mmCIF file of C-alpha atoms in Angstrom:
data_model
loop_
_atom_site.group_PDB
_atom_site.id
_atom_site.type_symbol
_atom_site.label_atom_id
_atom_site.label_comp_id
_atom_site.label_asym_id
_atom_site.label_seq_id
_atom_site.Cartn_x
_atom_site.Cartn_y
_atom_site.Cartn_z
ATOM 1 C CA UNK A 218 -34.446 -52.803 8.071
ATOM 2 C CA UNK A 219 -34.274 -49.197 9.247
ATOM 3 C CA UNK A 220 -34.845 -50.371 12.807
ATOM 4 C CA UNK A 221 -32.022 -52.909 12.485
ATOM 5 C CA UNK A 222 -29.652 -50.297 11.042
ATOM 6 C CA UNK A 223 -30.478 -48.030 13.977
ATOM 7 C CA UNK A 224 -29.738 -50.873 16.411
ATOM 8 C CA UNK A 225 -26.373 -51.464 14.725
ATOM 9 C CA UNK A 226 -25.490 -47.766 14.781
ATOM 10 C CA UNK A 227 -26.304 -47.671 18.508
ATOM 11 C CA UNK A 228 -24.494 -50.901 19.366
ATOM 12 C CA UNK A 229 -22.282 -50.779 22.477
ATOM 13 C CA UNK A 230 -21.243 -54.458 22.513
ATOM 14 C CA UNK A 231 -17.524 -53.719 22.185
ATOM 15 C CA UNK A 232 -17.351 -50.388 24.028
ATOM 16 C CA UNK A 233 -15.041 -51.683 26.794
ATOM 17 C CA UNK A 234 -12.478 -52.751 24.165
ATOM 18 C CA UNK A 235 -12.467 -49.668 21.928
ATOM 19 C CA UNK A 236 -10.223 -46.931 23.289
ATOM 20 C CA UNK A 237 -11.252 -44.597 20.441
ATOM 21 C CA UNK A 238 -14.932 -45.101 21.270
ATOM 22 C CA UNK A 239 -17.801 -46.709 19.417
ATOM 23 C CA UNK A 240 -18.971 -45.426 16.052
ATOM 24 C CA UNK A 241 -20.506 -48.292 14.063
ATOM 25 C CA UNK A 242 -20.176 -47.606 10.333
ATOM 26 C CA UNK A 243 -22.599 -49.215 7.897
ATOM 27 C CA UNK A 244 -24.461 -48.355 4.698
ATOM 28 C CA UNK A 245 -27.147 -50.708 3.385
ATOM 29 C CA UNK A 246 -30.624 -50.913 1.906
ATOM 30 C CA UNK A 247 -33.122 -53.695 1.164
ATOM 31 C CA UNK A 248 -32.521 -52.846 -2.507
ATOM 32 C CA UNK A 249 -28.716 -53.323 -2.391
ATOM 33 C CA UNK A 250 -27.527 -55.459 -5.308
ATOM 34 C CA UNK A 251 -23.921 -55.887 -4.173
ATOM 35 C CA UNK A 252 -22.652 -56.382 -0.630
ATOM 36 C CA UNK A 253 -19.079 -55.374 0.100
ATOM 37 C CA UNK A 254 -17.825 -57.006 3.287
ATOM 38 C CA UNK A 255 -14.638 -55.300 4.389
ATOM 39 C CA UNK A 256 -12.538 -55.540 7.530
ATOM 40 C CA UNK A 257 -13.278 -52.596 9.844
ATOM 41 C CA UNK A 258 -13.290 -48.825 9.569
ATOM 42 C CA UNK A 259 -9.919 -47.109 9.770
ATOM 43 C CA UNK A 260 -9.245 -43.934 11.727
ATOM 44 C CA UNK A 261 -10.328 -41.600 8.901
ATOM 45 C CA UNK A 262 -13.611 -43.468 8.419
ATOM 46 C CA UNK A 263 -14.144 -43.543 12.207
ATOM 47 C CA UNK A 264 -13.729 -39.759 12.317
ATOM 48 C CA UNK A 265 -15.886 -38.953 9.258
ATOM 49 C CA UNK A 266 -18.530 -41.666 9.609
ATOM 50 C CA UNK A 267 -18.317 -42.355 5.861
ATOM 51 C CA UNK A 268 -17.417 -45.940 4.868
ATOM 52 C CA UNK A 269 -14.340 -46.423 2.695
ATOM 53 C CA UNK A 270 -13.628 -42.668 2.841
ATOM 54 C CA UNK A 271 -9.871 -43.088 2.494
ATOM 55 C CA UNK A 272 -7.133 -44.237 0.091
ATOM 56 C CA UNK A 273 -8.317 -47.845 0.437
ATOM 57 C CA UNK A 274 -11.769 -46.739 -0.699
ATOM 58 C CA UNK A 275 -10.283 -44.884 -3.663
ATOM 59 C CA UNK A 276 -8.404 -48.030 -4.679
ATOM 60 C CA UNK A 277 -11.478 -50.233 -4.216
ATOM 61 C CA UNK A 278 -13.673 -47.957 -6.341
ATOM 62 C CA UNK A 279 -10.975 -48.020 -9.020
ATOM 63 C CA UNK A 280 -10.891 -51.835 -8.909
ATOM 64 C CA UNK A 281 -14.694 -51.939 -9.235
ATOM 65 C CA UNK A 282 -14.752 -49.406 -12.075
ATOM 66 C CA UNK A 283 -17.336 -47.197 -10.346
ATOM 67 C CA UNK A 284 -17.420 -43.669 -8.986
ATOM 68 C CA UNK A 285 -18.429 -42.398 -5.547
ATOM 69 C CA UNK A 286 -22.006 -41.704 -6.659
ATOM 70 C CA UNK A 287 -22.604 -45.364 -7.498
ATOM 71 C CA UNK A 288 -20.474 -46.652 -4.613
ATOM 72 C CA UNK A 289 -22.419 -44.724 -1.967
ATOM 73 C CA UNK A 290 -25.863 -45.449 -3.434
ATOM 74 C CA UNK A 291 -27.175 -48.015 -0.930
ATOM 75 C CA UNK A 292 -29.860 -49.078 -3.408
ATOM 76 C CA UNK A 293 -26.931 -50.434 -5.405
ATOM 77 C CA UNK A 294 -24.195 -51.255 -2.901
ATOM 78 C CA UNK A 295 -24.216 -52.216 0.780
ATOM 79 C CA UNK A 296 -21.029 -51.484 2.730
ATOM 80 C CA UNK A 297 -20.830 -53.908 5.630
ATOM 81 C CA UNK A 298 -17.622 -54.416 7.621
ATOM 82 C CA UNK A 299 -16.678 -57.492 9.635
ATOM 83 C CA UNK A 300 -16.226 -55.144 12.587
ATOM 84 C CA UNK A 301 -18.422 -52.040 12.554
ATOM 85 C CA UNK A 302 -16.137 -49.846 14.691
ATOM 86 C CA UNK A 303 -12.545 -48.739 14.381
ATOM 87 C CA UNK A 304 -10.580 -51.358 16.365
ATOM 88 C CA UNK A 305 -7.590 -49.122 17.118
ATOM 89 C CA UNK A 306 -3.956 -49.595 16.215
ATOM 90 C CA UNK A 307 -2.285 -52.987 16.040
ATOM 91 C CA UNK A 308 1.337 -54.096 15.770
ATOM 92 C CA UNK A 309 1.453 -53.150 12.096
ATOM 93 C CA UNK A 310 -1.473 -51.078 10.899
ATOM 94 C CA UNK A 311 -4.919 -51.287 12.438
ATOM 95 C CA UNK A 312 -5.914 -54.025 14.865
ATOM 96 C CA UNK A 313 -8.120 -56.847 13.514
ATOM 97 C CA UNK A 314 -11.883 -56.238 13.401
ATOM 98 C CA UNK A 315 -13.735 -57.106 16.600
ATOM 99 C CA UNK A 316 -15.039 -60.664 16.416
ATOM 100 C CA UNK A 317 -18.444 -59.841 17.948
ATOM 101 C CA UNK A 318 -19.977 -57.863 15.072
ATOM 102 C CA UNK A 319 -20.357 -60.337 12.211
ATOM 103 C CA UNK A 320 -22.078 -63.108 14.224
ATOM 104 C CA UNK A 321 -24.236 -60.562 16.007
ATOM 105 C CA UNK A 322 -25.459 -58.593 12.995
ATOM 106 C CA UNK A 323 -24.637 -60.006 9.544
ATOM 107 C CA UNK A 324 -27.328 -62.684 9.178
ATOM 108 C CA UNK A 325 -30.029 -60.338 10.478
ATOM 109 C CA UNK A 326 -28.874 -57.660 8.063
ATOM 110 C CA UNK A 327 -28.555 -59.899 5.007
ATOM 111 C CA UNK A 328 -32.046 -61.306 5.588
ATOM 112 C CA UNK A 329 -33.300 -57.835 4.568
ATOM 113 C CA UNK A 330 -31.308 -57.823 1.297
ATOM 114 C CA UNK A 331 -32.945 -60.345 -1.056
ATOM 115 C CA UNK A 332 -31.766 -58.429 -4.139
ATOM 116 C CA UNK A 333 -28.057 -58.969 -3.440
ATOM 117 C CA UNK A 334 -26.505 -60.733 -6.423
ATOM 118 C CA UNK A 335 -22.842 -60.603 -5.447
ATOM 119 C CA UNK A 336 -20.868 -60.453 -2.203
ATOM 120 C CA UNK A 337 -17.320 -59.112 -2.274
ATOM 121 C CA UNK A 338 -15.131 -60.540 0.490
ATOM 122 C CA UNK A 339 -12.447 -57.913 0.973
ATOM 123 C CA UNK A 340 -9.474 -59.139 2.967
ATOM 124 C CA UNK A 341 -8.592 -62.195 4.994
ATOM 125 C CA UNK A 342 -11.093 -61.695 7.821
ATOM 126 C CA UNK A 343 -14.162 -61.680 5.560
ATOM 127 C CA UNK A 344 -12.793 -64.599 3.553
ATOM 128 C CA UNK A 345 -12.032 -66.705 6.629
ATOM 129 C CA UNK A 346 -15.476 -66.023 8.111
ATOM 130 C CA UNK A 347 -17.531 -66.703 4.992
ATOM 131 C CA UNK A 348 -15.464 -69.245 3.067
ATOM 132 C CA UNK A 349 -14.398 -71.192 6.151
ATOM 133 C CA UNK A 350 -12.702 -74.449 5.070
ATOM 134 C CA UNK A 351 -13.279 -73.620 1.384
ATOM 135 C CA UNK A 352 -10.694 -70.825 1.571
ATOM 136 C CA UNK A 353 -7.247 -71.715 0.295
ATOM 137 C CA UNK A 354 -4.202 -71.709 2.569
ATOM 138 C CA UNK A 355 -3.358 -68.074 1.809
ATOM 139 C CA UNK A 356 -5.264 -64.979 0.764
ATOM 140 C CA UNK A 357 -3.197 -64.930 -2.439
ATOM 141 C CA UNK A 358 -4.341 -68.442 -3.367
ATOM 142 C CA UNK A 359 -7.953 -67.658 -2.454
ATOM 143 C CA UNK A 360 -7.985 -64.537 -4.640
ATOM 144 C CA UNK A 361 -6.164 -66.368 -7.442
ATOM 145 C CA UNK A 362 -8.906 -69.026 -7.420
ATOM 146 C CA UNK A 363 -11.745 -66.484 -7.194
ATOM 147 C CA UNK A 364 -13.820 -68.314 -9.822
ATOM 148 C CA UNK A 365 -14.193 -71.211 -7.373
ATOM 149 C CA UNK A 366 -16.393 -69.009 -5.160
ATOM 150 C CA UNK A 367 -18.562 -67.451 -7.842
ATOM 151 C CA UNK A 368 -21.349 -66.630 -8.412
ATOM 152 C CA UNK A 369 -22.044 -65.783 -4.750
ATOM 153 C CA UNK A 370 -18.674 -64.621 -3.453
ATOM 154 C CA UNK A 371 -15.817 -62.708 -5.039
ATOM 155 C CA UNK A 372 -12.717 -62.683 -2.782
ATOM 156 C CA UNK A 373 -10.349 -59.718 -2.988
ATOM 157 C CA UNK A 374 -7.252 -58.543 -1.152
ATOM 158 C CA UNK A 375 -7.614 -55.462 1.002
ATOM 159 C CA UNK A 376 -7.173 -52.409 -1.257
ATOM 160 C CA UNK A 377 -4.884 -50.628 1.202
ATOM 161 C CA UNK A 378 -1.961 -48.758 -0.381
ATOM 162 C CA UNK A 379 0.165 -50.977 1.909
ATOM 163 C CA UNK A 380 -0.731 -53.833 -0.481
ATOM 164 C CA UNK A 381 0.857 -52.213 -3.546
ATOM 165 C CA UNK A 382 3.835 -54.550 -3.115
ATOM 166 C CA UNK A 383 1.467 -57.538 -3.153
ATOM 167 C CA UNK A 384 -0.078 -56.273 -6.381
ATOM 168 C CA UNK A 385 3.355 -55.780 -7.957
ATOM 169 C CA UNK A 386 4.268 -59.402 -7.110
ATOM 170 C CA UNK A 387 0.936 -60.755 -8.374
ATOM 171 C CA UNK A 388 0.473 -59.269 -11.845
ATOM 172 C CA UNK A 389 -2.325 -61.777 -12.548
ATOM 173 C CA UNK A 390 -4.519 -59.754 -10.191
ATOM 174 C CA UNK A 391 -4.524 -56.728 -12.525
ATOM 175 C CA UNK A 392 -4.586 -58.864 -15.663
ATOM 176 C CA UNK A 393 -7.215 -61.505 -14.830
ATOM 177 C CA UNK A 394 -9.075 -60.672 -11.615
ATOM 178 C CA UNK A 395 -9.860 -56.981 -12.032
ATOM 179 C CA UNK A 396 -11.365 -57.263 -15.563
ATOM 180 C CA UNK A 397 -13.633 -60.081 -14.354
ATOM 181 C CA UNK A 398 -14.513 -58.095 -11.215
ATOM 182 C CA UNK A 399 -15.514 -55.042 -13.262
ATOM 183 C CA UNK A 400 -17.623 -57.245 -15.539
ATOM 184 C CA UNK A 401 -19.399 -58.868 -12.562
ATOM 185 C CA UNK A 402 -20.016 -55.460 -10.935
ATOM 186 C CA UNK A 403 -21.516 -54.052 -14.131
ATOM 187 C CA UNK A 404 -23.788 -57.104 -14.505
ATOM 188 C CA UNK A 405 -24.909 -57.032 -10.867
ATOM 189 C CA UNK A 406 -25.780 -53.338 -11.033
ATOM 190 C CA UNK A 407 -28.142 -53.775 -14.039
#
């Protein structure tokens, strides 16, 4: 797996399309018990090289009920984005993750993680890729019906502070989804 991680970190597949340069961000181990599949690194993560090292990461850790020590322990949690490099700015927020990364690397990577008990699909890109036609018509519906995808997948919205309005409109997320998420995280980490 170390050789594969090195190949990913040295990947230049998307270099012509990334005006901020390549800097593939990943954290994983063969012992990882939970895989968190997010969208793509943001500017802060691109600059620091630390996955989820921003407000979104703070929110996600809060949702999971874990601290940074647990979150960044690759023997417990693998942090695998749909796109490994910062895609640059889009019309509103960051551009979508590059489409090349997941098909190029995910299956090879996950083959080295037999201990993974739970995969969190964070945001619409991960959900569309992994749930395919099983995803509901909207991210809101998919997250609302999260139990449909268990025990393998647990779909979540992106934890960006930009989604605070979504959370305010969907109180069931705090009331029903997050307690179950914390329970599943605790069980998977045993």
